[in-house]
Tab-separated table of C-alpha atoms in Angstrom:
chain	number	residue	atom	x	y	z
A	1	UNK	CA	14.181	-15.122	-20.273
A	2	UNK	CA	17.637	-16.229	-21.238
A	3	UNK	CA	18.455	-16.991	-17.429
A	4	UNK	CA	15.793	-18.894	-16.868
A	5	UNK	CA	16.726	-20.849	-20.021
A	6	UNK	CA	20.073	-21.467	-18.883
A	7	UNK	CA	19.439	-22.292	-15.644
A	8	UNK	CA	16.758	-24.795	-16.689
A	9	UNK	CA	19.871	-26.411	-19.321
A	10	UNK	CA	22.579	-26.437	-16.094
A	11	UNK	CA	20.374	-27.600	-13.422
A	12	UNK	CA	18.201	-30.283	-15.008
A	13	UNK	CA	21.197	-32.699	-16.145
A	14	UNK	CA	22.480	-31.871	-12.510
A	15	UNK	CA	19.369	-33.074	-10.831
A	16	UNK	CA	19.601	-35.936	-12.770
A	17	UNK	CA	23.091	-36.613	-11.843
A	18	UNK	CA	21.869	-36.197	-8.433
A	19	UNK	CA	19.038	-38.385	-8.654
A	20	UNK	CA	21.314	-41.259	-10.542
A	21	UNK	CA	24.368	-40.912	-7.698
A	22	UNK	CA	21.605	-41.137	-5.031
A	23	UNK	CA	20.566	-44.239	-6.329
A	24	UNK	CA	23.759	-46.508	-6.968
A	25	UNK	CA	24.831	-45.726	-3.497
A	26	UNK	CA	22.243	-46.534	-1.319
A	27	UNK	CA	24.665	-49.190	0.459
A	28	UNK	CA	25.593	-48.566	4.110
A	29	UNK	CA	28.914	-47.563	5.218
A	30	UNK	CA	30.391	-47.202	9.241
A	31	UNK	CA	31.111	-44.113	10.012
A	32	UNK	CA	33.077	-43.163	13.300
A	33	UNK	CA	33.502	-40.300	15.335
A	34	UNK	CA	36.479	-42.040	17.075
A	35	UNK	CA	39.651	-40.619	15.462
A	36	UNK	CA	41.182	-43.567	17.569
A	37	UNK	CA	39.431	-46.340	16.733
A	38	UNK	CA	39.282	-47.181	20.268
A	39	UNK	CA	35.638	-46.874	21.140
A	40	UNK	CA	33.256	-48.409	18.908
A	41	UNK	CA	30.339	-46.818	20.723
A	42	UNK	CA	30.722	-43.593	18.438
A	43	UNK	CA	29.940	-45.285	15.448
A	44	UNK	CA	27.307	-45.868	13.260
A	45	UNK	CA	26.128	-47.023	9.846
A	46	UNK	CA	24.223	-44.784	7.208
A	47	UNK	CA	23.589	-44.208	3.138
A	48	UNK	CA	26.919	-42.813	1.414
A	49	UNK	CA	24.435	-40.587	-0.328
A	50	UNK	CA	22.858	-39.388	2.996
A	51	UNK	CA	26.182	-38.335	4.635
A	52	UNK	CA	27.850	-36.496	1.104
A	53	UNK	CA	24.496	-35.041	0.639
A	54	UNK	CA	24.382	-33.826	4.705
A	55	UNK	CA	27.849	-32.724	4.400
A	56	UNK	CA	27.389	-30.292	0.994
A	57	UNK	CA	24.271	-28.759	3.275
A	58	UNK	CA	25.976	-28.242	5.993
A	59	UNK	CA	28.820	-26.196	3.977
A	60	UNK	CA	26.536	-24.458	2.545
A	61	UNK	CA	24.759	-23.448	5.703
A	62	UNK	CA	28.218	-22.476	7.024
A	63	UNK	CA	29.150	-20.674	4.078
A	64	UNK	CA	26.018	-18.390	4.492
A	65	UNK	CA	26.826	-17.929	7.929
A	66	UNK	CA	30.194	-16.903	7.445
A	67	UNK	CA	28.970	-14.650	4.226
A	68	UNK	CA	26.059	-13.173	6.883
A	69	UNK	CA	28.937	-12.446	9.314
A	70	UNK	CA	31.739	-10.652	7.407
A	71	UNK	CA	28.381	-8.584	5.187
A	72	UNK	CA	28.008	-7.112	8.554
A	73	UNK	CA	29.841	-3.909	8.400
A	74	UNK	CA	28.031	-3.563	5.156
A	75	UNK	CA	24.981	-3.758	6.517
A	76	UNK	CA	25.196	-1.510	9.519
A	77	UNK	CA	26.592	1.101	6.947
A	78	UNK	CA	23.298	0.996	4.966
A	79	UNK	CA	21.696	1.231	7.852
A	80	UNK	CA	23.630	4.128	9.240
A	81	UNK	CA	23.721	5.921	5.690
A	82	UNK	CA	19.399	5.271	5.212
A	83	UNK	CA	18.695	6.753	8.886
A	84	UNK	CA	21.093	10.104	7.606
A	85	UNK	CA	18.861	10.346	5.134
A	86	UNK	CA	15.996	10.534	6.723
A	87	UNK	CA	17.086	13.062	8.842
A	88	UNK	CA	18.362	15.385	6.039
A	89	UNK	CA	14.986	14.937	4.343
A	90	UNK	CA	13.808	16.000	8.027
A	91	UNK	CA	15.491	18.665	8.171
A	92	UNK	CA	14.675	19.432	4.735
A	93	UNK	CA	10.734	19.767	5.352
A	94	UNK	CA	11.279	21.859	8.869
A	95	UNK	CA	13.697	24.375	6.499
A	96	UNK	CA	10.694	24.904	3.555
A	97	UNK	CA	8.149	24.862	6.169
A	98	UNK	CA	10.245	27.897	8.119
A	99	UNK	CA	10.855	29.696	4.416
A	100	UNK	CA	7.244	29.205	3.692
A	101	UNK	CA	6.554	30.829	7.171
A	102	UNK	CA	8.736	33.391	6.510
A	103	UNK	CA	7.858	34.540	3.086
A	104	UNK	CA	4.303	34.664	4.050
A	105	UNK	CA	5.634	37.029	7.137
A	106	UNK	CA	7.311	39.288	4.936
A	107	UNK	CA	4.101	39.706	2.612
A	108	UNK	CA	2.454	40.416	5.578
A	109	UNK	CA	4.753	43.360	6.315
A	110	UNK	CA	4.718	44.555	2.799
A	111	UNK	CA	1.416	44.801	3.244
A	112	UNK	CA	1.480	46.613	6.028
A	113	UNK	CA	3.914	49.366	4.762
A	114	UNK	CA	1.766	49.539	1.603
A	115	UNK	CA	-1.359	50.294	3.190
A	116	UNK	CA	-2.137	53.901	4.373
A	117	UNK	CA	-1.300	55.347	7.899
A	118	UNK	CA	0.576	51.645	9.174
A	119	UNK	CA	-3.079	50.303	9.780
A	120	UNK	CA	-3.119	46.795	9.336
A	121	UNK	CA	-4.741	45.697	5.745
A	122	UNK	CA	-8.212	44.036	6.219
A	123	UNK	CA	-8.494	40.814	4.350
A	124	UNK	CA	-9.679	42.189	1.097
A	125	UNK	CA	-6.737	44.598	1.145
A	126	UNK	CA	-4.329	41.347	1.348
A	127	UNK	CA	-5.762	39.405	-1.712
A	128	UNK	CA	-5.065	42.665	-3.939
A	129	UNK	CA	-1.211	42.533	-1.927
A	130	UNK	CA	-0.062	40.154	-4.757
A	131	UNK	CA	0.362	36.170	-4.859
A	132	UNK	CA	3.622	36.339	-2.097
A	133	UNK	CA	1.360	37.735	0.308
A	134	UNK	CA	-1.774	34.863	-0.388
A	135	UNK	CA	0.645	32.327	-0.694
């Protein structure tokens, strides 16, 4: 709440600075491309306000281009570091899954030794086993 307060008491009286230069310089000026002065056929005419306000947008498109540019390092790194961790919580899931596997092996052998003459235990025999075997 307190940003939006101060950025409503910065960038009102700015807009209305912007508004107010717009205004008093609505005049034409010549502006050449010629560094020379030789060839009047690269120049033209055009609001002061139209060229500063053209020339603060196009910095500011350049600056985010530039900013875009040198963030990319960053970028591929988050990339790079979000695609390890998907894998690791991959890996993860195939590790419990095996563990789960393999407990439920083991209860199945238990079971086996526990009941009498090594015949495998029928499936009422297995829910008496205990919970590692039903899990």
């Amino acid at each position: 709440m307190v940003s939006k307060i101060l950025s409503f008491i910065i960038l009102v009286p700015l807009a209305i600075l912007l508004v107010v230069f717009c205004v008093a310089n609505r005049q034409d000026i010549p502006v050449s491309l010629d560094p020379l002065g030789t060839s009047p056929q690269l120049a033209f005419e055009a609001p002061l306000f139209v060229l500063l306000m053209g020339a603060v947008i196009f910095g500011l498109v350049l600056g985010g281009i530039g900013t875009f540019l040198t963030q990319t390092h960053h970028r591929s790194r988050a990339a790079r570091r979000a695609r390890e961790v998907e894998n690791l919580r991959h890996e993860r899931d195939l590790a419990n899954e095996k563990l789960r596997r393999l407990r439920e092996e083991q209860g199945r052998e238990a079971a086996i030794r526990q009941s009498p003459a090594g015949l495998p235990p029928r499936a009422d025999n297995l829910a008496l086993a205990g919970p590692s075997a039903a899990a």
